[in-house]
Coordinates of C-alpha atoms in Angstrom, one line a residue:
Q1 CA -13.6 -26.8 25.1
L2 CA -12.7 -23.3 26.3
I3 CA -13.6 -21.8 29.7
L4 CA -13.4 -18.0 29.6
N5 CA -14.7 -15.8 32.4
K6 CA -16.4 -18.9 33.9
T7 CA -18.3 -19.4 30.7
V8 CA -17.9 -22.7 28.7
Y9 CA -17.5 -22.5 25.0
W10 CA -17.1 -25.3 22.5
I11 CA -15.0 -24.5 19.5
D12 CA -14.1 -26.3 16.2
A13 CA -10.4 -25.9 16.0
T14 CA -10.4 -26.9 12.3
A15 CA -12.7 -23.9 11.4
D16 CA -9.9 -21.5 10.4
Y17 CA -12.2 -18.8 9.0
Q18 CA -14.7 -18.5 11.8
R19 CA -15.1 -15.0 13.2
G20 CA -17.5 -13.1 15.5
P21 CA -18.4 -13.5 19.2
L22 CA -17.6 -16.9 20.7
A23 CA -21.2 -17.4 21.9
T24 CA -22.6 -17.1 18.3
R25 CA -20.0 -19.3 16.4
Y26 CA -21.6 -22.2 14.6
L27 CA -20.7 -25.7 15.7
P28 CA -21.9 -28.9 14.0
D29 CA -24.2 -31.1 16.1
F30 CA -21.3 -33.3 17.5
E31 CA -23.4 -34.2 20.6
R32 CA -20.4 -35.5 22.6
G33 CA -16.7 -34.6 23.0
L34 CA -13.7 -35.9 24.9
V35 CA -12.2 -33.2 27.1
L36 CA -8.4 -34.0 27.4
R37 CA -7.7 -33.4 31.1
P38 CA -6.5 -35.8 33.8
K39 CA -9.9 -36.0 35.6
T40 CA -12.0 -36.8 32.5
V41 CA -13.9 -40.1 33.0
A42 CA -16.5 -39.8 30.3
L43 CA -17.6 -38.0 27.1
A44 CA -18.9 -34.5 27.7
V45 CA -22.2 -33.3 26.3
I46 CA -21.8 -30.6 23.7
P47 CA -24.9 -28.3 23.6
Q48 CA -26.5 -27.7 20.3
S49 CA -25.0 -24.7 18.6
S50 CA -27.0 -21.4 18.9
G51 CA -25.0 -19.9 16.0
Q52 CA -27.3 -18.9 13.1
S53 CA -26.6 -19.0 9.4
R54 CA -28.3 -16.7 6.9
T55 CA -27.7 -15.5 3.4
V56 CA -29.6 -12.6 1.8
V57 CA -29.1 -12.0 -1.9
T58 CA -30.6 -8.8 -3.5
E59 CA -30.7 -8.3 -7.2
Q60 CA -31.5 -4.7 -8.1
F61 CA -32.5 -4.2 -11.7
Q62 CA -32.8 -0.9 -13.6
I63 CA -34.9 -2.2 -16.4
Q64 CA -34.7 -0.2 -19.7
F65 CA -36.7 -0.5 -22.9
R66 CA -35.6 -3.1 -25.5
D67 CA -33.2 -0.8 -27.3
Q68 CA -31.1 0.0 -24.2
P69 CA -29.1 -2.2 -21.8
S70 CA -30.5 -2.7 -18.4
Q71 CA -28.3 -2.6 -15.2
L72 CA -28.0 -5.2 -12.5
K73 CA -26.6 -4.7 -9.1
V74 CA -26.2 -7.8 -6.9
V75 CA -25.7 -7.5 -3.1
T76 CA -25.0 -10.6 -1.1
V77 CA -24.9 -10.5 2.7
A78 CA -23.8 -13.6 4.6
D79 CA -24.0 -14.0 8.4
G80 CA -22.9 -16.8 10.8
E81 CA -21.8 -20.1 9.2
A82 CA -22.7 -18.7 5.8
A83 CA -20.1 -16.0 6.3
D84 CA -17.5 -18.5 7.5
A85 CA -18.0 -20.6 4.3
L86 CA -17.8 -17.5 2.1
R87 CA -14.7 -16.2 3.9
A88 CA -13.0 -19.5 3.3
Q89 CA -13.9 -19.3 -0.4
L90 CA -12.6 -15.7 -0.7
A91 CA -9.3 -16.7 1.0
S92 CA -8.7 -19.5 -1.4
T93 CA -9.9 -18.0 -4.7
P94 CA -8.0 -15.3 -6.6
R95 CA -10.1 -12.2 -7.2
P96 CA -10.0 -12.5 -11.1
Q97 CA -11.1 -16.1 -10.9
L98 CA -13.9 -15.2 -8.5
E99 CA -15.2 -12.4 -10.8
K100 CA -15.1 -14.7 -13.7
A101 CA -17.1 -17.3 -11.8
Y102 CA -19.7 -14.8 -10.8
L103 CA -20.0 -13.4 -14.3
N104 CA -20.5 -16.9 -15.8
Y105 CA -23.1 -17.7 -13.1
Y106 CA -25.3 -14.8 -14.5
A107 CA -24.4 -15.5 -18.1
K108 CA -26.3 -18.7 -17.9
R109 CA -29.4 -16.6 -17.5
Y110 CA -28.4 -13.5 -19.5
P111 CA -25.9 -14.5 -22.2
D112 CA -25.0 -10.9 -23.2
I113 CA -24.2 -9.8 -19.7
S114 CA -20.9 -7.9 -19.0
Q115 CA -19.2 -6.7 -15.8
I116 CA -19.0 -2.9 -15.5
A117 CA -17.2 -2.6 -12.2
P118 CA -14.9 -4.8 -10.0
I119 CA -16.7 -6.6 -7.2
S120 CA -16.4 -5.0 -3.8
I121 CA -16.1 -7.0 -0.6
S122 CA -16.7 -5.9 3.0
D123 CA -15.9 -8.2 5.9
D124 CA -17.1 -7.3 9.4
E125 CA -15.2 -9.9 11.4
D126 CA -16.4 -8.6 14.7
Q127 CA -20.0 -9.3 13.7
N128 CA -19.1 -12.2 11.3
K129 CA -20.9 -10.6 8.4
I130 CA -19.6 -10.4 4.8
E131 CA -21.1 -8.2 2.0
I132 CA -20.2 -8.6 -1.7
T133 CA -21.5 -6.2 -4.4
E134 CA -21.4 -6.9 -8.1
L135 CA -22.4 -4.6 -11.0
Y136 CA -23.4 -5.7 -14.5
S137 CA -24.8 -4.4 -17.8
V138 CA -27.5 -6.6 -19.2
P139 CA -28.4 -6.0 -22.9
N140 CA -31.3 -7.9 -24.5
I141 CA -33.1 -8.6 -21.2
W142 CA -36.4 -8.6 -23.1
L143 CA -37.0 -11.9 -24.9
R144 CA -39.7 -13.2 -27.2
S145 CA -40.0 -16.5 -29.0
S146 CA -41.5 -16.8 -32.5
E147 CA -44.7 -18.1 -31.0
E148 CA -45.1 -15.2 -28.5
Q149 CA -46.9 -11.9 -29.2
H150 CA -45.3 -9.9 -26.3
Y151 CA -41.7 -9.6 -25.0
H152 CA -41.0 -10.7 -21.4
C153 CA -38.2 -10.6 -18.7
E154 CA -37.5 -13.7 -16.7
F155 CA -36.4 -13.6 -13.1
Q156 CA -35.4 -16.5 -11.0
P157 CA -33.6 -17.1 -7.7
T158 CA -31.0 -19.4 -9.2
D159 CA -29.2 -19.5 -5.8
L160 CA -32.1 -21.4 -4.3
G161 CA -32.2 -24.0 -7.1
R162 CA -29.7 -26.2 -5.2
F163 CA -32.1 -26.6 -2.3
I164 CA -35.1 -27.4 -4.5
K165 CA -33.2 -30.0 -6.7
P166 CA -34.6 -33.5 -6.5
P167 CA -32.2 -36.3 -5.4
A168 CA -30.4 -38.6 -7.9
V169 CA -32.0 -41.6 -6.2
P170 CA -35.7 -40.9 -5.5
V171 CA -36.7 -44.4 -4.4
R172 CA -35.0 -45.0 -1.1
T173 CA -34.7 -47.3 1.8
M174 CA -32.5 -44.9 3.8
P175 CA -33.2 -41.3 4.9
L176 CA -32.5 -38.5 2.5
A177 CA -30.0 -35.8 3.7
V178 CA -31.2 -32.2 3.6
G179 CA -28.9 -29.2 3.9
F180 CA -29.4 -27.9 7.4
P181 CA -29.3 -25.3 8.7
A182 CA -30.2 -23.2 5.7
N183 CA -31.9 -19.8 5.8
H184 CA -31.8 -17.9 2.5
V185 CA -33.6 -14.8 1.4
F186 CA -33.5 -14.0 -2.3
R187 CA -34.9 -10.6 -3.2
I188 CA -35.4 -9.0 -6.7
E189 CA -36.1 -5.3 -6.9
A190 CA -36.8 -4.0 -10.4
T191 CA -37.2 -0.4 -11.3
L192 CA -39.3 -0.2 -14.5
P193 CA -39.0 2.2 -17.4
A194 CA -42.8 3.0 -17.4
I195 CA -45.9 2.4 -15.4
W196 CA -46.6 -1.3 -15.2
S197 CA -49.3 -3.5 -14.0
F198 CA -48.8 -6.8 -12.2
Q199 CA -50.6 -8.8 -9.5
F200 CA -49.5 -9.0 -5.9
E201 CA -48.8 -12.6 -4.7
N202 CA -48.1 -14.5 -1.5
K203 CA -47.5 -18.2 -2.2
V204 CA -46.2 -20.7 0.4
I205 CA -45.0 -24.3 -0.1
E206 CA -44.6 -26.2 3.2
D207 CA -43.1 -29.6 4.0
N208 CA -41.8 -31.2 7.2
A209 CA -38.3 -30.6 5.8
F210 CA -38.5 -27.1 4.3
R211 CA -40.6 -24.0 3.8
L212 CA -40.5 -21.8 0.7
R213 CA -42.4 -18.5 0.4
R214 CA -42.7 -16.2 -2.6
T215 CA -44.2 -12.7 -2.5
V216 CA -44.7 -10.1 -5.2
T217 CA -45.3 -6.5 -4.2
G218 CA -44.4 -3.1 -5.5
D219 CA -46.0 0.0 -7.1
A220 CA -46.5 1.4 -10.6
R221 CA -42.8 1.8 -11.5
K222 CA -41.2 -0.9 -9.3
F223 CA -41.9 -4.5 -8.3
V224 CA -40.3 -6.5 -5.6
L225 CA -40.1 -10.3 -5.8
Q226 CA -38.9 -12.1 -2.6
Y227 CA -38.2 -15.7 -1.8
E228 CA -37.6 -17.0 1.7
Y229 CA -36.3 -20.6 2.1
S230 CA -35.7 -22.4 5.4
S231 CA -34.7 -26.0 6.0
L232 CA -36.4 -27.5 9.0
T233 CA -34.5 -30.7 9.5
D234 CA -31.3 -32.4 8.4
S235 CA -33.0 -35.5 6.8
V236 CA -36.2 -36.9 5.3
P237 CA -37.3 -40.5 6.4
A238 CA -37.4 -42.9 3.5
E239 CA -41.2 -43.4 3.9
R240 CA -41.7 -39.7 3.4
T241 CA -39.5 -39.2 0.4
A242 CA -42.4 -39.3 -2.1
Q243 CA -44.3 -36.6 -0.3
Y244 CA -41.1 -34.5 0.0
L245 CA -40.5 -34.9 -3.8
R246 CA -44.0 -33.7 -4.6
H247 CA -43.5 -30.6 -2.4
L248 CA -40.1 -30.0 -4.1
D249 CA -41.8 -30.1 -7.5
E250 CA -44.5 -27.6 -6.3
A251 CA -41.7 -25.4 -5.0
S252 CA -39.8 -25.5 -8.3
Q253 CA -43.0 -24.3 -10.1
I254 CA -42.9 -20.9 -8.2
L255 CA -39.2 -20.2 -8.7
P256 CA -39.4 -18.6 -12.2
Y257 CA -41.3 -15.3 -12.6
W258 CA -42.1 -13.6 -16.0
L259 CA -42.7 -9.9 -16.4
T260 CA -44.6 -9.3 -19.6
G261 CA -43.6 -6.3 -21.6
P262 CA -45.8 -3.9 -23.6

């Protein structure tokens, strides 16, 4: 407990990489704490943290025709607790190892991808915001199986997959933990090499534990695919697990998006 200018703050002394104003720093829901002073006779109530956590990932594609490599720029902006966690990762991971991990992350989707510039990192400690920029070349982004007539590009918010993943033990007698708080926006902006046609969309999957929205917008030469995920609680009661799993399955169906080529 810290009292500064007559204002009471609760601080997690083990959170070495927290930054930003004291009033907005994230604190787990500890509920009670023991204040070590002579007149203490009971546990003190710790108010629920007002600190927010948000991650916005934007993938910006410059899509080319099949005979030319496309370009991918990835901008990740983390605020609040998400920035704290990312700052801790950056402090403990050498830059070459980090770049290799990021490259391999995208290579699972685009096997021929290559990095064309070092990653750049900007850390605004006063506002507790971190921005990371990556730049890649993506050959062979257009794919076609032997059964298909047209080529297609696949886009997917792989970062959201960890929230939509079903549990290892689906039949439960105890509550199922849900990552909370979690507020993630995943945005894909693709500039196209010619005039394209695609349908606008607005799809929402809602559960008592989470909400996922996918929208598709754009114009003749650009489309924007945006996902917004929010967790609404930290657990699912055992009797609601089956319903939760059905909604997870519905959510997983709207994660991939295919852009059909000419």
